[in-house]
CSV table of C-alpha atoms and ligand atoms in Angstrom, one decimal:
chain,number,residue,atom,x,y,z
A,3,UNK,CA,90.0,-178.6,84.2
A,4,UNK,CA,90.6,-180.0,87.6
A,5,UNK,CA,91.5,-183.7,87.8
A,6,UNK,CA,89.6,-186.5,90.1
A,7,UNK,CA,92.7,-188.0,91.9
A,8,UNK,CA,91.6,-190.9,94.5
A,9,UNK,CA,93.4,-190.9,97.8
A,10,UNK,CA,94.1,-193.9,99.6
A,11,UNK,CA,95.3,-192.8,102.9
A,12,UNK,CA,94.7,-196.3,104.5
A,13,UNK,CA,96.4,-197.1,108.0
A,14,UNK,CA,98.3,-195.7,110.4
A,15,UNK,CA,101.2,-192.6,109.8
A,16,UNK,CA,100.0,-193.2,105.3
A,17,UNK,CA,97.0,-190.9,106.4
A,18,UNK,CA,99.4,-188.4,108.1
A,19,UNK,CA,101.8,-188.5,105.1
A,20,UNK,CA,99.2,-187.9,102.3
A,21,UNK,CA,97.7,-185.2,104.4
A,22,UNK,CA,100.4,-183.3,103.9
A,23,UNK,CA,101.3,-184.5,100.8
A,24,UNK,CA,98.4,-182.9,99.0
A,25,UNK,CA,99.1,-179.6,100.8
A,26,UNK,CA,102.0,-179.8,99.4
A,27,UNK,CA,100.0,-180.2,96.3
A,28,UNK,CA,97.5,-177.6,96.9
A,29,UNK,CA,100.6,-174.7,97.5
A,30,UNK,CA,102.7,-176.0,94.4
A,31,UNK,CA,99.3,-174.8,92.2
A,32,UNK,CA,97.8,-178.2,91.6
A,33,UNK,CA,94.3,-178.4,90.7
A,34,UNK,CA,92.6,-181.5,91.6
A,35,UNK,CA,89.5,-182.7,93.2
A,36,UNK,CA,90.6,-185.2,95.9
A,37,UNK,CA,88.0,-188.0,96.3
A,38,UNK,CA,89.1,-190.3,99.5
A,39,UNK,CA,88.5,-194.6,98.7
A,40,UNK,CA,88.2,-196.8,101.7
A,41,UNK,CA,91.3,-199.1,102.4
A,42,UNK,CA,93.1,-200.9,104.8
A,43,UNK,CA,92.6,-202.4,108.7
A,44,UNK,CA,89.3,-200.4,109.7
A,45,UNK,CA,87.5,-202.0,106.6
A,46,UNK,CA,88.9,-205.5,106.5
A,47,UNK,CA,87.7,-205.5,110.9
A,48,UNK,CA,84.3,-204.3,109.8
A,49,UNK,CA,83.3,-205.7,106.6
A,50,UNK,CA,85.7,-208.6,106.3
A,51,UNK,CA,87.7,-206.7,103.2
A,52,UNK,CA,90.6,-204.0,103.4
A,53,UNK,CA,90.0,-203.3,99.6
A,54,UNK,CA,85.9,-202.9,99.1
A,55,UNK,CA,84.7,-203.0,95.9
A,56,UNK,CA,83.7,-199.1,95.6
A,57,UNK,CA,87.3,-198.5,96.1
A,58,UNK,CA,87.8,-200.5,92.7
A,59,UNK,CA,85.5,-198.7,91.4
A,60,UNK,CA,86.4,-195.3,91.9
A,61,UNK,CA,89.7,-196.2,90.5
A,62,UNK,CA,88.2,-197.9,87.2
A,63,UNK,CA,86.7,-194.7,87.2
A,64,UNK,CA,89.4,-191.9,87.9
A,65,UNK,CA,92.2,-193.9,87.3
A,66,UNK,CA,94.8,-192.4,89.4
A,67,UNK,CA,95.5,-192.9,93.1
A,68,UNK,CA,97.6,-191.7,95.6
A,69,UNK,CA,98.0,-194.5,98.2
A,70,UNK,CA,99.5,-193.6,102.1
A,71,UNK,CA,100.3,-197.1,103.5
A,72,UNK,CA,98.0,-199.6,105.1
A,73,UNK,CA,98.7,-202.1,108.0
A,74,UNK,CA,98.8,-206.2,107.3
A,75,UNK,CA,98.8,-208.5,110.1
A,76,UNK,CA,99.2,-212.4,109.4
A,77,UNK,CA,95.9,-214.5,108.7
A,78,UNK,CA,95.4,-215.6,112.5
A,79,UNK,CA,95.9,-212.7,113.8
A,80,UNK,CA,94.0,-210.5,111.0
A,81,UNK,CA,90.8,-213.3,111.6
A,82,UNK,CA,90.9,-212.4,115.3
A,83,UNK,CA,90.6,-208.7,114.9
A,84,UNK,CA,87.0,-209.2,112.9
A,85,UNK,CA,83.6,-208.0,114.2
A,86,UNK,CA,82.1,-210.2,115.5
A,87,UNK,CA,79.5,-210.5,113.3
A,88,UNK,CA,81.7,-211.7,110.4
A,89,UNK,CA,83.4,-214.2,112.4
A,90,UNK,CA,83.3,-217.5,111.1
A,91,UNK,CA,82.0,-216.6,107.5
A,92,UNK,CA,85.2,-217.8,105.8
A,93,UNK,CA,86.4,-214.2,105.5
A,94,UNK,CA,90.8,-214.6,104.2
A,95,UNK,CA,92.8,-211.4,104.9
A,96,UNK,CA,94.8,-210.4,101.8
A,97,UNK,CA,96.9,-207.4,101.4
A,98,UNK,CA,94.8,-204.9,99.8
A,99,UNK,CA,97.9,-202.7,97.8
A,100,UNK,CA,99.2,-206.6,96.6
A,101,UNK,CA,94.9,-206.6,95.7
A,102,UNK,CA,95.4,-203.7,93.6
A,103,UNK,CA,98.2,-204.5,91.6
A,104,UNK,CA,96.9,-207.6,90.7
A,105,UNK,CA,93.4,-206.1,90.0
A,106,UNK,CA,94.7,-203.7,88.2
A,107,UNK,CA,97.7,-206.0,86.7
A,108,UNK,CA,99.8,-202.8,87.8
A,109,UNK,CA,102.7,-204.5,86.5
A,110,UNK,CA,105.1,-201.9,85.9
A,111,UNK,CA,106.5,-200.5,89.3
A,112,UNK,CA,109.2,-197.6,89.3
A,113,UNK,CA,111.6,-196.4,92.2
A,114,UNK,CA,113.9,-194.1,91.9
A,115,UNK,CA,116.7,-193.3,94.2
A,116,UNK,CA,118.9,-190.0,93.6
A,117,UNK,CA,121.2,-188.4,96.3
A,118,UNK,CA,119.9,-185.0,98.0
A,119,UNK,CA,122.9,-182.9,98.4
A,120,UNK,CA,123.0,-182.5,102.2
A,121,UNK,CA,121.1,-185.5,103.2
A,122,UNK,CA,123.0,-186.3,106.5
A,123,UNK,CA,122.0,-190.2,105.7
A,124,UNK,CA,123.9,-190.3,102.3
A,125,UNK,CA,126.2,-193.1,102.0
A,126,UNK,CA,129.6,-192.7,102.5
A,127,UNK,CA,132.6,-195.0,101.4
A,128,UNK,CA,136.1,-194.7,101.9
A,129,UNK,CA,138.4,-193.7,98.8
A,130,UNK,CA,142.4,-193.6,98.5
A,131,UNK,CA,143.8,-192.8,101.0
A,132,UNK,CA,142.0,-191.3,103.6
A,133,UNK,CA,139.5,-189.8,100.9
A,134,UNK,CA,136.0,-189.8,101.9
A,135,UNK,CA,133.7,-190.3,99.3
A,136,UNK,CA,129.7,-189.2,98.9
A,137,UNK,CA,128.8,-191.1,95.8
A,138,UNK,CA,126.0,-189.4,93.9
A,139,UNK,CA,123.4,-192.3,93.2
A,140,UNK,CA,121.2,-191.2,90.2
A,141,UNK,CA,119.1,-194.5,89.8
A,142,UNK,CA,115.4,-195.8,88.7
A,143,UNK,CA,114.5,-199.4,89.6
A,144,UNK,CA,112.4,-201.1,87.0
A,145,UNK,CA,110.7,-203.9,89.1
A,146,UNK,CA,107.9,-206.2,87.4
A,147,UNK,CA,105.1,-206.3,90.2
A,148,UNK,CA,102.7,-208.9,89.3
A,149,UNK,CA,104.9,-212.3,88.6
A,150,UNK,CA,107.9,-214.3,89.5
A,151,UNK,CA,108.5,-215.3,93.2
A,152,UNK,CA,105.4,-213.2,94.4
A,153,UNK,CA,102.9,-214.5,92.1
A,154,UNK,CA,101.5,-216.8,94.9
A,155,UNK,CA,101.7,-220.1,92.6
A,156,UNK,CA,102.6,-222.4,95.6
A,157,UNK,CA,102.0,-225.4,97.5
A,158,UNK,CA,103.4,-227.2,100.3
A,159,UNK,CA,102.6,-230.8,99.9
A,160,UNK,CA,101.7,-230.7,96.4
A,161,UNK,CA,98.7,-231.7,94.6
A,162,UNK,CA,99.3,-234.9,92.6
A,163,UNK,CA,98.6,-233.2,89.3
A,164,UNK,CA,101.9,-230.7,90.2
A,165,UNK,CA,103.4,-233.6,91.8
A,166,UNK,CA,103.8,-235.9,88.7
A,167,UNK,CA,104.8,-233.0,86.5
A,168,UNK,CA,107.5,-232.0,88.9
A,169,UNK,CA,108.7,-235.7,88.6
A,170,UNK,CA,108.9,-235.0,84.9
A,171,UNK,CA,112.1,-232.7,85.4
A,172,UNK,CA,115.6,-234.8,85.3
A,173,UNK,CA,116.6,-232.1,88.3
A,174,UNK,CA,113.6,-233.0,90.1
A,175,UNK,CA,114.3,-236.7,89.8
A,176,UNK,CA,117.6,-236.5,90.8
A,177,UNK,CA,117.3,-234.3,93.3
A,178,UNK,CA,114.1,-234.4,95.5
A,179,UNK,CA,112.4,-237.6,94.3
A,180,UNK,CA,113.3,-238.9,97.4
A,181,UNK,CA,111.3,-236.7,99.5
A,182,UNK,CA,108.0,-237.4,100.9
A,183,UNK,CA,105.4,-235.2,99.2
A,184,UNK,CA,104.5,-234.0,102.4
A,185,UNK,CA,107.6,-232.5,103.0
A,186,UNK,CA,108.1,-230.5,99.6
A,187,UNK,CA,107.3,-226.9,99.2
A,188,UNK,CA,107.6,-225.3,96.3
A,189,UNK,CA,106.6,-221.4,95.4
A,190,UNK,CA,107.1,-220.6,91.4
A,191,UNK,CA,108.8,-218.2,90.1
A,192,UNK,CA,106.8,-217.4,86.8
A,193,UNK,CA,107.8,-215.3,84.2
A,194,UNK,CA,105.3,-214.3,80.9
A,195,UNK,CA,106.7,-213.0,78.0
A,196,UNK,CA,104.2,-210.2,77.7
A,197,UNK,CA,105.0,-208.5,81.0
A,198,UNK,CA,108.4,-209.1,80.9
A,199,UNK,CA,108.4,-207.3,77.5
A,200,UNK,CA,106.4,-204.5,79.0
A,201,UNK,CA,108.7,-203.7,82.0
A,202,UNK,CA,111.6,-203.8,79.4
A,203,UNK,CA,110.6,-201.4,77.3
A,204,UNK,CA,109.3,-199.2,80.3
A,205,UNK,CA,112.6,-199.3,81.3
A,206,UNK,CA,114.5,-198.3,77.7
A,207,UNK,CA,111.7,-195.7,77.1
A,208,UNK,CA,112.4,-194.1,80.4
A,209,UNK,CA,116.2,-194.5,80.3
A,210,UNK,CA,115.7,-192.5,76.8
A,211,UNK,CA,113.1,-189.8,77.8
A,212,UNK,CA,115.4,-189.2,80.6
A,213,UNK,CA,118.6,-189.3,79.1
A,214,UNK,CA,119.9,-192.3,81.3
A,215,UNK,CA,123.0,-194.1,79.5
A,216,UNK,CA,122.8,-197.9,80.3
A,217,UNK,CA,119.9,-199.9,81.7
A,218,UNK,CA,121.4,-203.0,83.7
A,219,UNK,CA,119.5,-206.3,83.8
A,220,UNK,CA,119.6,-207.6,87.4
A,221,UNK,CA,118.8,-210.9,88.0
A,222,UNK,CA,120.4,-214.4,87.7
A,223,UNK,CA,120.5,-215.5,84.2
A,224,UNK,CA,123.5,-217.9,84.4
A,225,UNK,CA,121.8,-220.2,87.2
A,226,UNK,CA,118.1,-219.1,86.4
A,227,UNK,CA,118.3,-219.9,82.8
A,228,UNK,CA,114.7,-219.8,81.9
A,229,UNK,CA,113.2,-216.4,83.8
A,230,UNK,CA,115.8,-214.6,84.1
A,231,UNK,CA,117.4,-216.1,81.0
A,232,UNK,CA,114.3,-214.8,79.2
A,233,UNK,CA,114.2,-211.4,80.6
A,234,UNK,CA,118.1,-210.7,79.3
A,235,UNK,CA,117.5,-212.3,76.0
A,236,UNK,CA,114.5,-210.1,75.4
A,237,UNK,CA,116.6,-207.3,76.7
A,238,UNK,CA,119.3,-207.8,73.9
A,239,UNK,CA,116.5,-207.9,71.5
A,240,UNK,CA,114.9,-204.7,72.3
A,241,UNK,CA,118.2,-202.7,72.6
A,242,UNK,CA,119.2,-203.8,69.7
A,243,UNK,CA,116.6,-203.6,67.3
A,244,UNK,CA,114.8,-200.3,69.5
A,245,UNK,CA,117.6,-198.4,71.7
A,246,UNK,CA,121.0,-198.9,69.7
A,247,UNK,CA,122.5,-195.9,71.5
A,248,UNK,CA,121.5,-197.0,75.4
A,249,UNK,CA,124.2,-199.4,76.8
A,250,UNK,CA,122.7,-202.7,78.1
A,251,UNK,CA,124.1,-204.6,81.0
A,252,UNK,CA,123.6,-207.5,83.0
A,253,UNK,CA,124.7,-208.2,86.5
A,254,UNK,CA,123.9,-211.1,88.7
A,255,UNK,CA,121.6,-209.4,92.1
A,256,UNK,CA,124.4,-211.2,94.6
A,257,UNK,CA,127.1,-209.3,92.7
A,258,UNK,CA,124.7,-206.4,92.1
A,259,UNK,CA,124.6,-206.2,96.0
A,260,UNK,CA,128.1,-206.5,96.8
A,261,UNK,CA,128.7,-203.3,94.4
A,262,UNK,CA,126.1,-201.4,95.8
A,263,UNK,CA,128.7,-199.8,98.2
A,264,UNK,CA,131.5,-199.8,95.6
A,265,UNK,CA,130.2,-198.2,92.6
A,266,UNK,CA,126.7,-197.2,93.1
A,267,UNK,CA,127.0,-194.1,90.7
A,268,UNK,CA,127.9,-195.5,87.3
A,269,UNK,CA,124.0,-197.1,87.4
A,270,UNK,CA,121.2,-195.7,85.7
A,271,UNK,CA,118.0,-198.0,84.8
A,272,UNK,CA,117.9,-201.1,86.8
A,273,UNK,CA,115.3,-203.5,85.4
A,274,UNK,CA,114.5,-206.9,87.4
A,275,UNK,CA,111.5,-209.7,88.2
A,276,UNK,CA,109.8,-209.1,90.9
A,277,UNK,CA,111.9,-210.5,93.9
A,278,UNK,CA,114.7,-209.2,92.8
A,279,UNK,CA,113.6,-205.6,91.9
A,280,UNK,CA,112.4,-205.7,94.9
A,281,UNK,CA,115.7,-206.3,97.2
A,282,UNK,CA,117.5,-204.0,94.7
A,283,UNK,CA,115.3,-201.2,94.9
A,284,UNK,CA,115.7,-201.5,98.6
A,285,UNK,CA,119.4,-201.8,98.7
A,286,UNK,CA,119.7,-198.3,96.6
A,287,UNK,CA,116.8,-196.6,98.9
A,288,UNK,CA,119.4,-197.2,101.7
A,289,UNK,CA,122.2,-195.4,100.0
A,290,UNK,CA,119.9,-192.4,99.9
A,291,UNK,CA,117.9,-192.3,103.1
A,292,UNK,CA,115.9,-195.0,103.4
A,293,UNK,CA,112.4,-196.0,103.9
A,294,UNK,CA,111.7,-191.5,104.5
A,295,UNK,CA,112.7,-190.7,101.1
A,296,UNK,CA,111.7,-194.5,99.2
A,297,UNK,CA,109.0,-193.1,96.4
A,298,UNK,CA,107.4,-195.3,94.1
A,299,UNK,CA,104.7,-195.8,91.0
A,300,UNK,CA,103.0,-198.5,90.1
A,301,UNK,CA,101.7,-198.6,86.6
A,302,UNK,CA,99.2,-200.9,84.3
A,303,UNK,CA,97.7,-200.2,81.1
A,304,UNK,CA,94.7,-198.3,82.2
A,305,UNK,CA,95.4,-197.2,86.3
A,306,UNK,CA,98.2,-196.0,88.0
A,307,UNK,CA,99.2,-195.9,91.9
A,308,UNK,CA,101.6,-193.8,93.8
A,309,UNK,CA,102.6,-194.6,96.9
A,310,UNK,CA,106.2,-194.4,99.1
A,311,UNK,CA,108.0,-198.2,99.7
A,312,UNK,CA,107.5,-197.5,103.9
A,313,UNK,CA,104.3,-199.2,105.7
A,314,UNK,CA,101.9,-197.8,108.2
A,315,UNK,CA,104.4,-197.3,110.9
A,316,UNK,CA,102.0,-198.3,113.8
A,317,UNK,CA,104.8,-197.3,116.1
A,318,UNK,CA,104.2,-193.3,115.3
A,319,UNK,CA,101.0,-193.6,114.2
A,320,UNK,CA,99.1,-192.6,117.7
A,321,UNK,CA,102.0,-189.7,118.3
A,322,UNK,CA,100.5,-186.1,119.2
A,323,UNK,CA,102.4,-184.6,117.1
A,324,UNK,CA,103.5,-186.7,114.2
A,325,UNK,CA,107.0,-187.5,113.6
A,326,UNK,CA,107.7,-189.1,110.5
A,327,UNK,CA,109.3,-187.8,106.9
A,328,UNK,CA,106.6,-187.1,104.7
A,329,UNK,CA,109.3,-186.7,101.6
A,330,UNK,CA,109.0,-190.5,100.5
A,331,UNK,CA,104.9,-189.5,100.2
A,332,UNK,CA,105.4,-185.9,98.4
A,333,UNK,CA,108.1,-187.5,95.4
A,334,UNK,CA,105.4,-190.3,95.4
A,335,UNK,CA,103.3,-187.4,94.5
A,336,UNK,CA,105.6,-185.8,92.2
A,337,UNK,CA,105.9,-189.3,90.2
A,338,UNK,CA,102.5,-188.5,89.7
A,339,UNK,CA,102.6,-185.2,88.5
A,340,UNK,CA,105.1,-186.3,86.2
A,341,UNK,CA,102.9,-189.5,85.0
A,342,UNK,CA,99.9,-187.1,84.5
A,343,UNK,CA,102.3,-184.8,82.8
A,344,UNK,CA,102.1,-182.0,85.0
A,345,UNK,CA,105.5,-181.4,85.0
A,346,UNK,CA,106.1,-178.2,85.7
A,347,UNK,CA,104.8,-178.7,89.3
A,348,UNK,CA,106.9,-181.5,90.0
A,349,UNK,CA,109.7,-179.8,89.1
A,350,UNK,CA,108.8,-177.1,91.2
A,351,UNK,CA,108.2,-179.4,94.3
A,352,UNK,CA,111.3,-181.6,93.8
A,353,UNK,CA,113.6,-178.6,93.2
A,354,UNK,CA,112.2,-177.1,97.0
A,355,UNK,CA,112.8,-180.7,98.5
A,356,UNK,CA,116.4,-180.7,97.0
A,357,UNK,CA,116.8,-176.9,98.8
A,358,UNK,CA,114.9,-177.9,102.3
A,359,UNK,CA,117.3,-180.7,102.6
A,360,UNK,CA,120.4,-179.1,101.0
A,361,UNK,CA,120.1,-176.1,103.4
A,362,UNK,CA,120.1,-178.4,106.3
A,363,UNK,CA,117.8,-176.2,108.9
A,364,UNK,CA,114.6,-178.5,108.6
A,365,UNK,CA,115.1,-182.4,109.1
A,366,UNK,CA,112.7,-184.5,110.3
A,367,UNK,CA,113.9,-187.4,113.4
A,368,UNK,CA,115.4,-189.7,110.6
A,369,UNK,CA,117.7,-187.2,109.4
A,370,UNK,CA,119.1,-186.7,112.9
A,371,UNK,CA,119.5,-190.3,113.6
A,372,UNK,CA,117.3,-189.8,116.4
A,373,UNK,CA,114.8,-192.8,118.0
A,374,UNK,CA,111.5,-192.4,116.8
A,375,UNK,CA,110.3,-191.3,120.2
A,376,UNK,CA,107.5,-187.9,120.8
A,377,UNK,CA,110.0,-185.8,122.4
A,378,UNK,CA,112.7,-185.6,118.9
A,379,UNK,CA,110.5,-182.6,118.1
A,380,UNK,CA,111.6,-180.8,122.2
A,381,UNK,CA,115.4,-181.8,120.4
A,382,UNK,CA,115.1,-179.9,117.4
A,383,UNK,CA,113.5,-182.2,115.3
A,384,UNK,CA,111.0,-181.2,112.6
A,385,UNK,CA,107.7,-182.4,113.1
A,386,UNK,CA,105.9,-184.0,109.8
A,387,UNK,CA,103.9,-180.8,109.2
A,388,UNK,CA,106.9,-178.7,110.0
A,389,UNK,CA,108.6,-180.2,107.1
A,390,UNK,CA,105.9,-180.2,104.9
A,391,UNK,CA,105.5,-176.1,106.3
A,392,UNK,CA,109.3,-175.6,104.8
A,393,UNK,CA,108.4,-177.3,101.3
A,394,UNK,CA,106.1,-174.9,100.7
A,395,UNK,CA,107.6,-172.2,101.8
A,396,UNK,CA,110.8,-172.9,99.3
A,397,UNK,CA,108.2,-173.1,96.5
B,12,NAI,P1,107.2,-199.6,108.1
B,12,NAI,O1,107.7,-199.1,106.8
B,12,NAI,O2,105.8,-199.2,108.5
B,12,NAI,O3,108.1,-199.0,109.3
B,12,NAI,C1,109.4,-199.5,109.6
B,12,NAI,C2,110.2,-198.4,110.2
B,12,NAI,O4,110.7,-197.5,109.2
B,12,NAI,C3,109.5,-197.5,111.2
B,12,NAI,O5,109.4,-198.0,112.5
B,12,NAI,C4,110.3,-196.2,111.1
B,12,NAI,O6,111.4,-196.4,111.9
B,12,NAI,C5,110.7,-196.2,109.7
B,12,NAI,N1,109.8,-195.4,108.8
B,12,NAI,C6,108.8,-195.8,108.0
B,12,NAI,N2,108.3,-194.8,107.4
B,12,NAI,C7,109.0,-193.7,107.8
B,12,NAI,C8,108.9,-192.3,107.4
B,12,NAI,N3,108.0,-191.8,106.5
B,12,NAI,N4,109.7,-191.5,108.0
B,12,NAI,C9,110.7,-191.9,108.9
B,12,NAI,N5,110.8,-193.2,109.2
B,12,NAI,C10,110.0,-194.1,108.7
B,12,NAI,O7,107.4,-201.1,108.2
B,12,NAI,P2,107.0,-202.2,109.3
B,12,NAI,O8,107.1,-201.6,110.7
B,12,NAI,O9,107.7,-203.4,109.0
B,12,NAI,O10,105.4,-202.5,109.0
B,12,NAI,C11,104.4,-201.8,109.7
B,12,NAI,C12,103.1,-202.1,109.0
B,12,NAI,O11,103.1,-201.6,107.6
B,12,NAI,C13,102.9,-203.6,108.9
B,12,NAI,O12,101.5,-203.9,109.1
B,12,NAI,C14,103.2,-203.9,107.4
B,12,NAI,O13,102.5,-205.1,106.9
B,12,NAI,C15,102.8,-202.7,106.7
B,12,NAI,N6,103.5,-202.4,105.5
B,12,NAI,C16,102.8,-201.8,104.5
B,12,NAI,C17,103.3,-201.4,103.3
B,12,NAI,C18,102.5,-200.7,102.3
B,12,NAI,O14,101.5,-200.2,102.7
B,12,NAI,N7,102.9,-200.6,101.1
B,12,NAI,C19,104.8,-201.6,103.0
B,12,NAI,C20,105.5,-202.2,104.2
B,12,NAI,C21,104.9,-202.5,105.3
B,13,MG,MG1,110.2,-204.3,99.9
């Protein structure tokens, strides 16, 4: 039976890289009916909403999407770009991927970050001596996608309401009681016990279906007593009563940073809130490539969305021939495959990514430390297609 998978190709170089994604797709032996939802800049310029409401539906429907990238602009700007016929009609740009995760309370986002043997952008750190050391970085980021610091609970000049409850807090009394209202902003950082739960135990059950060996609570829990103190506590819980044989630790996301570059390797599962999954998961990506090899799910209950970490790229976007890595997009993909248990293909497709790049002859601009400019292809650069072209021919 052939599967309905919704593409999203949205703005800018995301339609180039699912393109070529799902001919990946297509050579690998996947079987799917590809049906394309409308998101991103065209759709919020001439209806006044990057994420219409048949997009929605198609995904209530099929369930699983396959997003590219779209392009966000602030609100002034974004306003100015409308037809002109919907000017004036109180239309609000919003981020329409941040509009499907909370639609879809896709709560549960997963990046992983492994070395590719060869990778000319693998970090490097010096050992003893003069060693020179290529750490290999085996790591899944755990981030909870639809609270915390990006919940957008905020206010600058508070309502009184939130104003006299703040003023409830000793800390707030003794620190900013003195400050005109005016001048306070505040953005909460809220944390649910149902969702931080659920990204837990994503986090064990993929550490254990994977055969990862510790799963590392990274947030703050010693100065952010009551998130990030929750999120820990629960974490002892569940390994204790559900995952005796998984190691559990906790680092602080300042220290985590600072031993990105020392000891990246001994990590596994990295669970975290949203902020900080989301500088963490960053802070790997770099050891391993960066934003051309950044792949990432986002998961509810019901719907799930794949999509690489990188944005539109408006920069490439109008190039003849396009430049950019379409890897990031393809292990998107394979997270997929894997979700919808197809994983025999993945594996397939993975191990002929692993080979492109470990035999070196095909690397797209980024892995030659070129500037993104049209010509890297006249200087022996692989074009997107062309590197798509030698995936499937490693199949
Ligand atoms: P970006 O990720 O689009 O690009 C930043 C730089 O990273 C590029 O100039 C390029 O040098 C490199 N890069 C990105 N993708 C690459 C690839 N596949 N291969 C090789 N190099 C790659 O981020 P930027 O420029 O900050 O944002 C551009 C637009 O994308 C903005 O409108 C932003 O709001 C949006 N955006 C959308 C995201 C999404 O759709 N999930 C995520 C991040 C940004
Ligand atoms: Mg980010």
């Amino acid at each position: 039976m052939k599967r309905n998978i919704i593409t999203l190709p949205g703005d800018g170089i995301g339609r180039t890289v699912l393109d070529e994604t799902i001919r990946v797709l297509d050579k690998a032996g996947f079987e799917a009916e590809y049906i394309e939802g409308d998101i991103g800049w065209e759709f919020w310029k001439s209806e006044g909403n990057p994420l219409p409401d048949r997009t929605i539906e198609l995904l209530e429907k099929h369930k699983i999407g396959l997003f590219g990238a779209i392009t966000s602009k602030p609100k002034d700007e974004a306003t100015a770009e409308l037809d002109p016929s919907l000017k004036d009609k109180g239309y609000i740009y919003s981020s329409p991927i941040v509009g499907l995760r909370q639609h879809f309370n896709l709560d549960v986002c997963i990046r992983p970050c492994h070395t590719y043997k060869g990778n000319p952008l693998n970090f490097i750190r010096r050992g003893k001596g003069e060693a020179i050391e290529e750490p290999l970085v085996d790591v899944v980021i755990f981030r909870q996608n639809t609270e915390g610091l990006y919940g957008g609970v905020e206010w600058t000049n508070p309502p009184d309401q939130v104003y006299e409850a703040l003023a409830t807090h000793p800390r707030f009394i003794k620190n900013f009681k003195h400050v005109p209202k005016e001048e306070l902003s505040v953005s909460t950082r809220i944390f649910t016990k149902k969702a931080t739960e659920r990204i837990l135990r994503a986090a064990f059950g993929y550490a254990e279906k994977y055969g990862y060996k510790n799963v590392t609570v990274c947030e703050k829990p010693n100065v952010i007593r009551e998130t990030s103190g929750m999120m820990y506590k629960l974490a002892q819980e569940i390994q204790r009563t559900d995952y005796p044989g998984i190691e559990l630790w906790n680092t602080n996301i300042d220290a985590q940073m600072m031993w990105l570059t020392k000891n990246p390797e001994i990590y596994g599962v990295i669970v975290a809130g949203n902020m900080f999954g989301d500088i963490v998961s960053d802070g790997f990506a770099g050891l391993i490539g960066g934003l051309g090899f950044a792949c990432s799910a986002n998961l509810g209950e019901d719907v799930a969305v794949f999509e690489p970490t990188h944005g539109s790229a408006p920069k490439y976007a109008d190039f003849e021939t396009s430049i950019v890595n379409p890897i990031a997009m393809i292990e998107s993909a394979c997270m997929m495959l894997d979700h919808i248990g197809e994983y025999d293909i993945a594996k397939k497709i993975r191990k002929s990514v692993s080979t492109v790049i470990e035999e070196g002859k095909v690397k797209t601009y980024d892995m030659m430390k070129m500037a993104g400019k049209p010509d890297v292809t006249d200087n022996g650069a692989a074009s997107t297609s062309q590197m798509a072209d030698a995936i499937i021919a490693n199949l």
